Amino acid sequence: MSKKERNTFLSLVKRDLKVVWHPCTQMKDHEKIPLIPIKKGKGIWLEDYDGNQYIDAISSWWVNIFGHSNPYINNQISKQLDNLEHVLLAGFTHEPAIDLAERLVKLSPPKIKKCFFTDNGSSAVDAAMKMSYHYWKNKGFKKKSKFISLSNSYHGETLGSLSVSNIDLYKKTYEELMIDTIVVESPDCYLKNEKHTDKQHTEIMFDKMLKTIENNHKEVCAVIIEPLVQCAGYMRMYHPIYLKLLREACDKYNIHLIADEIAVGFGRTGTMFAYEQSKITPDIICLSKGITGGYMTLSTILTTNNIYDAFYDEYTKLNAFLHSHSYTANPIACSAANASLDIFEKKQIITKNKILSEHISKSLKSIATHDNVGDVRQHGMIAAIEMVKDKSSKKPYPWEERRGLKAYEYGLKNNVLIRPLGNVIYFMPPYIIKEREIDKVINVIEGAIDIATK
Ligand code: PMP
């Protein structure tokens, strides 16, 4: 690295810390933990101004699926830029949004017919909550105003989406601002009794959900759930049977099922959408993150004609769904999303991911035997490793010890970006990663565990 490059690196850090307030960050940490200005990204690699390269093993917060600066997506965006950068979606429309809505509907179960665009994950969840509540209101169910969600769930950080989330780290401080929701214990299989299979544990845990639904259904609009993996909730996983049982209970008690596929959608768990593994049709599906291949902010909620029709009325009845973001269905974002779907189709990504996830599974085998690893779990292209203080009791390390941070720093020194969630190191790479690159990441994760559990 030349002196000039070094100076640019240092000056960017200095300028940034003067004016930029970073997300999910105690800014004082940057007195000790270096901030890393990234100069470029190519494929799975990120490169900083110091010339260091890092494998993006967490897909930049789970958004990137076909690598950074993907030539095909770049090209499609660039074509779109020549035609139309943006237009409001009320009273006007455009081809990229229509194409995308048609394609998403086609990828969904037959009952899903409509696509309502929003512009980030949290706003999709807020809109889904409003849509469900408003549906019941339009149908004359005046008492239905509550939502059920799982303990350890994460649905976003706007006030609505945070209200249905249940991780203290993000929520506790803001408790008084939250709307009242009903929380049911998660089927999280990490917490299962060893004598049970994942399926048995999940079924047993569903009883708690069923009882809650039975006792509260008259006041409940919807159950909102992250299908199969509670991603921000330390990548905790459960068996697909839960969604099947939940679908049956929601049908029986007149409650919507909202599937928050924001993190697990677009191939992450081995199928295009995670709910497919339970063979169910949610009433509302929230999508974002991977939707644009990781290029831009865009989100959508998909729903049925049954829900749509409850809003379709004379203007003066004031039954229309009122939710609007300025950048709704931005054409450049939609063109990135269409390009990303092209790649899924042309390159048979879901089939190829099966081979990659089997390779991940094999490479992770040796990690499970580590003295301070309490669990290694995987759903398709999401793998997670739980570092524990005591293997037999699964006693966790106290959060104040920040073991995950030690793993993060070790990863960076060894050219791999991992960003553990507390004591959990996870691996969620772009789908273009090669087997030898998977081996490299897992090798670094092994080293990171050694350092972090010392
Ligand atoms: N739902 C889930 C399941 C998520 O994982 C996230 C983001 N981590 C969100 C909602 C919120 O998305 P966004 O960060 O785009 O607001």
Short mmCIF file of C-alpha atoms and ligand atoms in Angstrom, two decimals:
data_model
loop_
_atom_site.label_atom_id
_atom_site.label_comp_id
_atom_site.label_asym_id
_atom_site.label_seq_id
_atom_site.Cartn_x
_atom_site.Cartn_y
_atom_site.Cartn_z
CA MET A 1 0.00 0.00 0.00
CA SER A 2 1.37 3.39 -0.97
CA LYS A 3 1.68 6.33 1.41
CA LYS A 4 -1.02 8.12 -0.58
CA GLU A 5 -3.46 5.22 -0.15
CA ARG A 6 -2.73 5.06 3.57
CA ASN A 7 -3.45 8.78 3.88
CA THR A 8 -6.74 8.43 2.01
CA PHE A 9 -7.71 5.57 4.36
CA LEU A 10 -6.94 7.62 7.47
CA SER A 11 -8.57 10.76 6.20
CA LEU A 12 -11.79 8.91 5.29
CA VAL A 13 -11.97 7.45 8.80
CA LYS A 14 -11.43 10.87 10.33
CA ARG A 15 -13.99 12.59 8.11
CA ASP A 16 -16.53 9.82 8.69
CA LEU A 17 -16.29 9.88 12.46
CA LYS A 18 -16.84 13.63 12.44
CA VAL A 19 -20.20 13.44 10.64
CA VAL A 20 -21.58 9.90 10.26
CA TRP A 21 -23.56 8.18 13.02
CA HIS A 22 -23.46 4.43 12.26
CA PRO A 23 -26.27 1.88 12.72
CA CYS A 24 -26.18 -0.80 15.40
CA THR A 25 -23.02 0.78 16.82
CA GLN A 26 -21.85 2.24 20.11
CA MET A 27 -19.84 5.00 18.43
CA LYS A 28 -17.35 5.11 21.34
CA ASP A 29 -16.24 1.63 20.27
CA HIS A 30 -14.52 3.28 17.33
CA GLU A 31 -11.96 4.79 19.69
CA LYS A 32 -10.54 1.24 19.71
CA ILE A 33 -12.16 -0.73 16.91
CA PRO A 34 -11.08 0.58 13.53
CA LEU A 35 -13.71 1.73 11.08
CA ILE A 36 -13.06 0.29 7.63
CA PRO A 37 -13.67 2.43 4.55
CA ILE A 38 -14.43 0.14 1.63
CA LYS A 39 -13.16 1.16 -1.77
CA LYS A 40 -14.73 -1.50 -3.91
CA GLY A 41 -16.53 -4.80 -3.98
CA LYS A 42 -16.20 -7.56 -6.56
CA GLY A 43 -17.90 -10.94 -6.26
CA ILE A 44 -17.59 -12.19 -2.70
CA TRP A 45 -14.70 -9.82 -2.00
CA LEU A 46 -14.65 -6.37 -0.41
CA GLU A 47 -11.51 -4.24 -0.62
CA ASP A 48 -10.57 -1.38 1.70
CA TYR A 49 -8.44 1.71 1.02
CA ASP A 50 -5.50 -0.03 2.63
CA GLY A 51 -5.61 -2.75 -0.04
CA ASN A 52 -6.91 -5.39 2.42
CA GLN A 53 -9.47 -7.81 1.05
CA TYR A 54 -12.29 -9.49 2.95
CA ILE A 55 -14.67 -12.29 1.98
CA ASP A 56 -18.16 -10.98 2.67
CA ALA A 57 -19.24 -14.11 4.58
CA ILE A 58 -22.43 -12.46 5.86
CA SER A 59 -23.58 -11.00 2.54
CA SER A 60 -23.46 -7.45 3.97
CA TRP A 61 -26.28 -8.05 6.47
CA TRP A 62 -27.81 -10.85 4.39
CA VAL A 63 -28.69 -8.76 1.35
CA ASN A 64 -26.11 -9.73 -1.22
CA ILE A 65 -26.83 -12.92 -3.13
CA PHE A 66 -24.93 -12.75 -6.42
CA GLY A 67 -21.80 -10.94 -5.35
CA HIS A 68 -20.77 -7.31 -5.29
CA SER A 69 -20.73 -5.40 -8.54
CA ASN A 70 -22.35 -8.25 -10.44
CA PRO A 71 -21.84 -7.55 -14.18
CA TYR A 72 -25.34 -8.67 -15.22
CA ILE A 73 -27.18 -6.69 -12.54
CA ASN A 74 -24.93 -3.67 -13.21
CA ASN A 75 -25.83 -3.82 -16.87
CA GLN A 76 -29.57 -4.09 -16.28
CA ILE A 77 -29.51 -1.16 -13.85
CA SER A 78 -27.52 0.89 -16.26
CA LYS A 79 -30.05 0.25 -19.06
CA GLN A 80 -32.85 1.30 -16.71
CA LEU A 81 -30.98 4.49 -15.80
CA ASP A 82 -31.10 5.59 -19.42
CA ASN A 83 -34.90 5.38 -19.39
CA LEU A 84 -36.37 6.25 -16.04
CA GLU A 85 -34.80 6.73 -12.62
CA HIS A 86 -38.00 7.25 -10.65
CA VAL A 87 -41.66 8.13 -10.86
CA LEU A 88 -44.33 8.09 -8.18
CA LEU A 89 -46.38 4.89 -8.11
CA ALA A 90 -49.73 6.53 -7.34
CA GLY A 91 -51.61 7.20 -10.57
CA PHE A 92 -48.52 6.12 -12.54
CA THR A 93 -46.74 2.86 -13.12
CA HIS A 94 -43.74 1.47 -14.97
CA GLU A 95 -42.59 -1.73 -16.60
CA PRO A 96 -39.96 -2.82 -14.04
CA ALA A 97 -42.58 -2.76 -11.23
CA ILE A 98 -45.18 -4.61 -13.31
CA ASP A 99 -42.65 -7.25 -14.41
CA LEU A 100 -41.46 -7.73 -10.86
CA ALA A 101 -44.97 -7.98 -9.37
CA GLU A 102 -45.95 -10.54 -12.02
CA ARG A 103 -42.84 -12.59 -11.39
CA LEU A 104 -43.19 -12.55 -7.59
CA VAL A 105 -46.85 -13.56 -7.83
CA LYS A 106 -45.85 -16.39 -10.17
CA LEU A 107 -43.22 -17.61 -7.70
CA SER A 108 -45.82 -17.69 -4.91
CA PRO A 109 -48.60 -20.19 -4.15
CA PRO A 110 -51.74 -19.87 -6.36
CA LYS A 111 -53.75 -17.88 -3.79
CA ILE A 112 -51.18 -15.07 -3.68
CA LYS A 113 -52.25 -12.56 -6.32
CA LYS A 114 -51.24 -9.01 -5.32
CA CYS A 115 -48.01 -7.19 -4.65
CA PHE A 116 -47.88 -4.00 -2.55
CA PHE A 117 -44.51 -2.26 -2.72
CA THR A 118 -42.78 -0.56 0.22
CA ASP A 119 -39.13 0.40 0.51
CA ASN A 120 -37.28 -1.44 3.30
CA GLY A 121 -37.84 -4.47 5.50
CA SER A 122 -39.18 -2.67 8.57
CA SER A 123 -41.62 -0.61 6.51
CA ALA A 124 -42.88 -3.81 4.85
CA VAL A 125 -43.62 -5.25 8.29
CA ASP A 126 -45.36 -2.04 9.39
CA ALA A 127 -47.46 -2.08 6.21
CA ALA A 128 -48.30 -5.77 6.70
CA MET A 129 -49.51 -5.05 10.25
CA LYS A 130 -51.59 -2.10 9.08
CA MET A 131 -53.02 -4.11 6.19
CA SER A 132 -54.08 -6.98 8.44
CA TYR A 133 -55.62 -4.67 11.05
CA HIS A 134 -57.39 -2.61 8.38
CA TYR A 135 -58.71 -5.74 6.67
CA TRP A 136 -60.50 -6.85 9.84
CA LYS A 137 -61.80 -3.31 10.39
CA ASN A 138 -63.21 -3.16 6.85
CA LYS A 139 -64.81 -6.57 7.44
CA GLY A 140 -66.52 -5.31 10.60
CA PHE A 141 -64.30 -7.06 13.19
CA LYS A 142 -63.82 -3.99 15.37
CA LYS A 143 -62.13 -5.79 18.28
CA LYS A 144 -59.24 -7.22 16.31
CA SER A 145 -56.20 -5.02 16.95
CA LYS A 146 -53.48 -7.24 18.45
CA PHE A 147 -50.57 -9.18 17.01
CA ILE A 148 -48.96 -12.38 18.21
CA SER A 149 -45.24 -12.91 17.67
CA LEU A 150 -42.55 -15.24 19.03
CA SER A 151 -40.04 -14.65 21.77
CA ASN A 152 -36.56 -13.98 20.31
CA SER A 153 -38.13 -12.66 17.10
CA TYR A 154 -36.86 -9.74 15.04
CA HIS A 155 -39.04 -7.97 12.49
CA GLY A 156 -37.34 -4.58 12.19
CA GLU A 157 -36.71 -1.41 14.15
CA THR A 158 -39.41 1.08 13.25
CA LEU A 159 -41.91 1.45 16.08
CA GLY A 160 -44.42 -0.98 14.53
CA SER A 161 -41.96 -3.67 13.52
CA LEU A 162 -40.04 -3.31 16.80
CA SER A 163 -43.30 -3.78 18.71
CA VAL A 164 -43.70 -7.28 17.27
CA SER A 165 -39.99 -8.03 17.78
CA ASN A 166 -38.76 -9.52 20.99
CA ILE A 167 -35.03 -9.10 21.48
CA ASP A 168 -34.19 -6.99 24.54
CA LEU A 169 -31.06 -5.53 23.00
CA TYR A 170 -33.09 -3.67 20.39
CA LYS A 171 -36.37 -3.22 22.23
CA LYS A 172 -36.06 -2.78 25.98
CA THR A 173 -35.01 0.88 25.92
CA TYR A 174 -38.02 1.81 23.79
CA GLU A 175 -40.58 -0.34 25.67
CA GLU A 176 -42.83 2.60 26.55
CA LEU A 177 -43.19 3.56 22.90
CA MET A 178 -44.29 0.11 21.81
CA ILE A 179 -47.78 -1.05 20.93
CA ASP A 180 -49.01 -3.88 23.07
CA THR A 181 -48.39 -7.31 21.51
CA ILE A 182 -48.74 -10.92 22.64
CA VAL A 183 -45.55 -12.94 22.84
CA VAL A 184 -45.46 -16.73 22.62
CA GLU A 185 -42.39 -18.77 23.51
CA SER A 186 -40.31 -19.60 20.43
CA PRO A 187 -40.01 -23.21 19.20
CA ASP A 188 -36.21 -22.62 19.09
CA CYS A 189 -34.70 -26.11 18.82
CA TYR A 190 -31.45 -25.10 20.52
CA LEU A 191 -33.42 -25.12 23.75
CA LYS A 192 -34.96 -28.54 23.23
CA ASN A 193 -34.77 -31.42 25.65
CA GLU A 194 -32.12 -33.81 24.26
CA LYS A 195 -34.53 -36.74 24.24
CA HIS A 196 -36.71 -34.99 21.64
CA THR A 197 -36.18 -34.64 17.92
CA ASP A 198 -36.45 -31.14 16.41
CA LYS A 199 -39.88 -32.06 15.09
CA GLN A 200 -41.11 -33.33 18.44
CA HIS A 201 -39.81 -30.24 20.23
CA THR A 202 -41.42 -27.94 17.66
CA GLU A 203 -44.76 -29.73 18.00
CA ILE A 204 -44.63 -29.57 21.79
CA MET A 205 -43.87 -25.84 21.65
CA PHE A 206 -46.77 -25.25 19.30
CA ASP A 207 -49.16 -26.04 22.16
CA LYS A 208 -48.26 -22.69 23.72
CA MET A 209 -49.14 -20.93 20.47
CA LEU A 210 -52.39 -22.83 20.15
CA LYS A 211 -53.47 -21.96 23.69
CA THR A 212 -52.66 -18.30 23.12
CA ILE A 213 -54.65 -18.27 19.89
CA GLU A 214 -57.59 -20.05 21.55
CA ASN A 215 -57.64 -17.55 24.39
CA ASN A 216 -57.15 -14.37 22.38
CA HIS A 217 -58.39 -14.92 18.83
CA LYS A 218 -61.24 -12.44 19.04
CA GLU A 219 -58.74 -9.60 19.55
CA VAL A 220 -55.99 -10.87 17.29
CA CYS A 221 -55.43 -9.68 13.69
CA ALA A 222 -52.43 -11.82 12.83
CA VAL A 223 -49.54 -13.97 13.93
CA ILE A 224 -46.27 -12.68 12.47
CA ILE A 225 -43.39 -15.10 12.21
CA GLU A 226 -39.94 -15.56 10.66
CA PRO A 227 -40.22 -18.90 8.81
CA LEU A 228 -37.70 -21.54 10.02
CA VAL A 229 -34.87 -19.24 11.17
CA GLN A 230 -34.96 -16.37 13.68
CA CYS A 231 -32.04 -14.67 12.01
CA ALA A 232 -31.29 -11.62 14.17
CA GLY A 233 -32.38 -13.80 17.11
CA TYR A 234 -29.01 -15.54 17.05
CA MET A 235 -29.89 -17.69 14.03
CA ARG A 236 -32.09 -19.95 16.14
CA MET A 237 -33.99 -22.53 14.06
CA TYR A 238 -37.11 -24.66 14.26
CA HIS A 239 -38.85 -27.42 12.31
CA PRO A 240 -41.21 -26.65 9.37
CA ILE A 241 -44.09 -28.46 11.13
CA TYR A 242 -44.64 -25.31 13.21
CA LEU A 243 -45.86 -23.29 10.23
CA LYS A 244 -48.16 -26.09 9.13
CA LEU A 245 -49.80 -26.25 12.56
CA LEU A 246 -49.90 -22.46 12.72
CA ARG A 247 -51.63 -22.26 9.33
CA GLU A 248 -54.31 -24.69 10.54
CA ALA A 249 -54.88 -22.75 13.78
CA CYS A 250 -55.01 -19.37 11.98
CA ASP A 251 -57.61 -20.76 9.56
CA LYS A 252 -59.69 -22.20 12.37
CA TYR A 253 -59.66 -19.01 14.44
CA ASN A 254 -59.88 -16.38 11.70
CA ILE A 255 -56.40 -14.91 12.11
CA HIS A 256 -53.93 -13.88 9.41
CA LEU A 257 -50.56 -15.54 9.10
CA ILE A 258 -47.86 -13.02 8.16
CA ALA A 259 -44.62 -14.64 6.97
CA ASP A 260 -41.66 -12.31 7.41
CA GLU A 261 -39.38 -13.71 4.68
CA ILE A 262 -37.20 -10.60 4.68
CA ALA A 263 -34.08 -12.48 5.80
CA VAL A 264 -34.91 -16.05 4.77
CA GLY A 265 -36.48 -15.38 1.36
CA PHE A 266 -34.76 -15.71 -2.00
CA GLY A 267 -33.10 -19.06 -1.50
CA ARG A 268 -31.49 -18.69 1.91
CA THR A 269 -32.96 -21.81 3.52
CA GLY A 270 -32.75 -24.09 0.49
CA THR A 271 -36.07 -23.26 -1.16
CA MET A 272 -36.93 -19.98 -2.86
CA PHE A 273 -39.05 -19.06 0.17
CA ALA A 274 -38.76 -20.76 3.55
CA TYR A 275 -42.54 -21.19 4.05
CA GLU A 276 -42.52 -23.56 1.01
CA GLN A 277 -40.92 -26.22 3.23
CA SER A 278 -44.13 -26.32 5.28
CA LYS A 279 -46.32 -26.40 2.15
CA ILE A 280 -48.47 -23.51 3.36
CA THR A 281 -49.76 -20.26 1.91
CA PRO A 282 -49.34 -17.29 4.24
CA ASP A 283 -51.95 -14.50 4.02
CA ILE A 284 -49.24 -11.87 3.79
CA ILE A 285 -45.59 -12.36 2.81
CA CYS A 286 -42.97 -9.67 3.53
CA LEU A 287 -39.94 -9.57 1.22
CA SER A 288 -36.87 -7.33 1.13
CA LYS A 289 -33.06 -7.72 1.57
CA GLY A 290 -32.13 -10.25 -1.18
CA ILE A 291 -34.94 -9.03 -3.42
CA THR A 292 -32.59 -6.68 -5.33
CA GLY A 293 -29.64 -9.06 -5.14
CA GLY A 294 -28.33 -6.74 -2.41
CA TYR A 295 -28.14 -3.63 -4.57
CA MET A 296 -30.79 -1.25 -3.33
CA THR A 297 -33.49 -0.77 -0.82
CA LEU A 298 -36.82 -2.23 -1.90
CA SER A 299 -39.48 -4.30 -0.21
CA THR A 300 -42.86 -5.68 -0.96
CA ILE A 301 -45.74 -7.45 0.68
CA LEU A 302 -47.57 -10.11 -1.25
CA THR A 303 -51.14 -11.04 -0.45
CA THR A 304 -54.36 -12.71 -1.55
CA ASN A 305 -57.34 -11.39 -3.48
CA ASN A 306 -59.40 -12.04 -0.37
CA ILE A 307 -57.45 -9.36 1.49
CA TYR A 308 -57.25 -7.04 -1.54
CA ASP A 309 -61.00 -7.23 -2.12
CA ALA A 310 -61.75 -6.03 1.41
CA PHE A 311 -60.24 -2.64 0.46
CA TYR A 312 -61.79 -2.40 -3.01
CA ASP A 313 -64.75 -0.04 -2.66
CA GLU A 314 -66.30 3.31 -3.53
CA TYR A 315 -63.85 6.13 -2.69
CA THR A 316 -66.31 7.77 -0.31
CA LYS A 317 -66.44 4.69 1.90
CA LEU A 318 -62.80 5.52 2.80
CA ASN A 319 -61.81 1.86 2.82
CA ALA A 320 -58.66 2.20 0.71
CA PHE A 321 -55.33 1.05 2.12
CA LEU A 322 -53.40 4.20 2.95
CA HIS A 323 -49.70 3.52 3.10
CA SER A 324 -47.23 5.30 0.87
CA HIS A 325 -43.48 5.79 0.69
CA SER A 326 -42.01 8.30 -1.78
CA TYR A 327 -39.67 5.76 -3.29
CA THR A 328 -42.26 2.98 -3.54
CA ALA A 329 -41.16 0.51 -6.27
CA ASN A 330 -38.27 2.64 -7.44
CA PRO A 331 -37.63 1.59 -11.07
CA ILE A 332 -33.88 1.15 -10.61
CA ALA A 333 -34.46 -1.06 -7.58
CA CYS A 334 -37.11 -3.03 -9.49
CA SER A 335 -34.73 -3.52 -12.42
CA ALA A 336 -32.07 -4.85 -10.00
CA ALA A 337 -34.72 -7.21 -8.59
CA ASN A 338 -35.74 -8.39 -12.06
CA ALA A 339 -32.09 -8.95 -12.96
CA SER A 340 -31.63 -10.95 -9.79
CA LEU A 341 -34.65 -13.14 -10.64
CA ASP A 342 -33.19 -13.65 -14.14
CA ILE A 343 -30.05 -15.07 -12.54
CA PHE A 344 -32.11 -17.37 -10.29
CA GLU A 345 -33.82 -18.76 -13.39
CA LYS A 346 -30.93 -18.91 -15.85
CA LYS A 347 -28.37 -20.34 -13.46
CA GLN A 348 -30.66 -22.71 -11.54
CA ILE A 349 -29.49 -21.23 -8.28
CA ILE A 350 -31.77 -23.20 -5.95
CA THR A 351 -30.41 -26.50 -7.32
CA LYS A 352 -26.81 -25.28 -7.12
CA ASN A 353 -27.30 -24.00 -3.58
CA LYS A 354 -28.14 -27.55 -2.49
CA ILE A 355 -24.64 -28.65 -3.47
CA LEU A 356 -23.07 -25.63 -1.76
CA SER A 357 -25.03 -26.14 1.43
CA GLU A 358 -24.02 -29.82 1.54
CA HIS A 359 -20.42 -28.70 1.25
CA ILE A 360 -20.91 -26.20 4.09
CA SER A 361 -22.42 -28.95 6.19
CA LYS A 362 -19.44 -31.28 5.60
CA SER A 363 -16.88 -28.57 6.31
CA LEU A 364 -18.60 -27.64 9.56
CA LYS A 365 -18.45 -31.18 10.99
CA SER A 366 -15.12 -30.76 12.78
CA ILE A 367 -16.25 -27.52 14.49
CA ALA A 368 -18.98 -29.34 16.42
CA THR A 369 -16.36 -31.23 18.43
CA HIS A 370 -14.74 -28.02 19.76
CA ASP A 371 -14.84 -27.84 23.58
CA ASN A 372 -16.62 -24.50 23.56
CA VAL A 373 -19.11 -25.10 20.80
CA GLY A 374 -22.59 -25.88 22.09
CA ASP A 375 -24.33 -26.25 18.76
CA VAL A 376 -23.75 -26.16 15.02
CA ARG A 377 -26.95 -25.67 13.05
CA GLN A 378 -27.81 -25.09 9.43
CA HIS A 379 -30.76 -24.45 7.16
CA GLY A 380 -29.56 -24.36 3.54
CA MET A 381 -27.27 -21.36 3.06
CA ILE A 382 -27.44 -20.26 6.71
CA ALA A 383 -25.07 -21.88 9.19
CA ALA A 384 -24.53 -20.87 12.80
CA ILE A 385 -22.19 -21.90 15.60
CA GLU A 386 -23.02 -21.28 19.25
CA MET A 387 -19.98 -20.57 21.42
CA VAL A 388 -20.57 -21.68 25.02
CA LYS A 389 -18.68 -21.42 28.29
CA ASP A 390 -19.64 -24.96 29.21
CA LYS A 391 -20.38 -27.57 26.59
CA SER A 392 -22.38 -30.04 28.70
CA SER A 393 -24.74 -27.48 30.28
CA LYS A 394 -24.62 -25.12 27.25
CA LYS A 395 -23.92 -22.30 29.70
CA PRO A 396 -23.38 -19.15 27.61
CA TYR A 397 -20.56 -16.65 28.00
CA PRO A 398 -21.77 -13.46 29.69
CA TRP A 399 -22.62 -10.92 26.97
CA GLU A 400 -20.36 -8.31 28.61
CA GLU A 401 -17.31 -10.38 27.64
CA ARG A 402 -18.00 -9.63 23.97
CA ARG A 403 -16.55 -12.90 22.70
CA GLY A 404 -18.17 -12.33 19.31
CA LEU A 405 -16.19 -9.13 18.89
CA LYS A 406 -12.94 -11.05 19.37
CA ALA A 407 -14.06 -13.44 16.63
CA TYR A 408 -14.92 -10.48 14.37
CA GLU A 409 -11.47 -8.94 14.83
CA TYR A 410 -9.76 -12.25 14.17
CA GLY A 411 -11.86 -12.68 11.02
CA LEU A 412 -10.82 -9.28 9.67
CA LYS A 413 -7.14 -9.98 10.32
CA ASN A 414 -7.60 -13.15 8.27
CA ASN A 415 -9.52 -11.57 5.39
CA VAL A 416 -13.00 -12.75 6.30
CA LEU A 417 -15.90 -10.55 7.33
CA ILE A 418 -17.98 -12.31 9.97
CA ARG A 419 -20.08 -10.25 12.36
CA PRO A 420 -21.21 -12.52 15.20
CA LEU A 421 -24.49 -12.00 16.98
CA GLY A 422 -23.42 -12.16 20.63
CA ASN A 423 -21.87 -15.61 21.13
CA VAL A 424 -23.10 -16.89 17.77
CA ILE A 425 -20.84 -16.93 14.73
CA TYR A 426 -22.80 -17.40 11.55
CA PHE A 427 -22.05 -17.90 7.89
CA MET A 428 -24.48 -16.60 5.26
CA PRO A 429 -22.50 -16.07 2.05
CA PRO A 430 -23.42 -14.82 -1.42
CA TYR A 431 -24.48 -17.78 -3.59
CA ILE A 432 -21.56 -17.33 -5.98
CA ILE A 433 -19.08 -18.51 -3.36
CA LYS A 434 -16.89 -21.45 -4.42
CA GLU A 435 -16.23 -24.60 -2.40
CA ARG A 436 -12.60 -23.69 -1.72
CA GLU A 437 -13.71 -20.25 -0.53
CA ILE A 438 -16.22 -21.90 1.81
CA ASP A 439 -13.32 -23.97 3.19
CA LYS A 440 -11.26 -20.82 3.70
CA VAL A 441 -14.10 -19.11 5.62
CA ILE A 442 -14.73 -22.13 7.79
CA ASN A 443 -11.06 -22.44 8.50
CA VAL A 444 -10.98 -18.82 9.66
CA ILE A 445 -14.15 -19.36 11.73
CA GLU A 446 -12.37 -22.26 13.48
CA GLY A 447 -9.46 -19.97 14.31
CA ALA A 448 -11.86 -17.25 15.44
CA ILE A 449 -13.58 -19.67 17.83
CA ASP A 450 -10.21 -20.65 19.33
CA ILE A 451 -9.30 -17.01 19.93
CA ALA A 452 -12.73 -15.95 21.16
CA THR A 453 -13.13 -18.79 23.65
CA LYS A 454 -9.63 -18.53 25.17
N1 PMP B 1 -37.47 -8.72 9.28
C1 PMP B 1 -36.42 -9.54 9.38
C2 PMP B 1 -36.68 -11.01 9.56
C3 PMP B 1 -35.12 -9.05 9.33
O1 PMP B 1 -34.09 -9.89 9.46
C4 PMP B 1 -34.93 -7.66 9.12
C5 PMP B 1 -33.54 -7.05 9.02
N2 PMP B 1 -32.51 -7.67 9.63
C6 PMP B 1 -36.04 -6.83 9.01
C7 PMP B 1 -37.30 -7.39 9.10
C8 PMP B 1 -35.90 -5.36 8.83
O2 PMP B 1 -35.42 -5.04 7.58
P1 PMP B 1 -34.71 -3.62 7.32
O3 PMP B 1 -33.38 -3.70 8.00
O4 PMP B 1 -34.60 -3.51 5.84
O5 PMP B 1 -35.59 -2.57 7.91
#
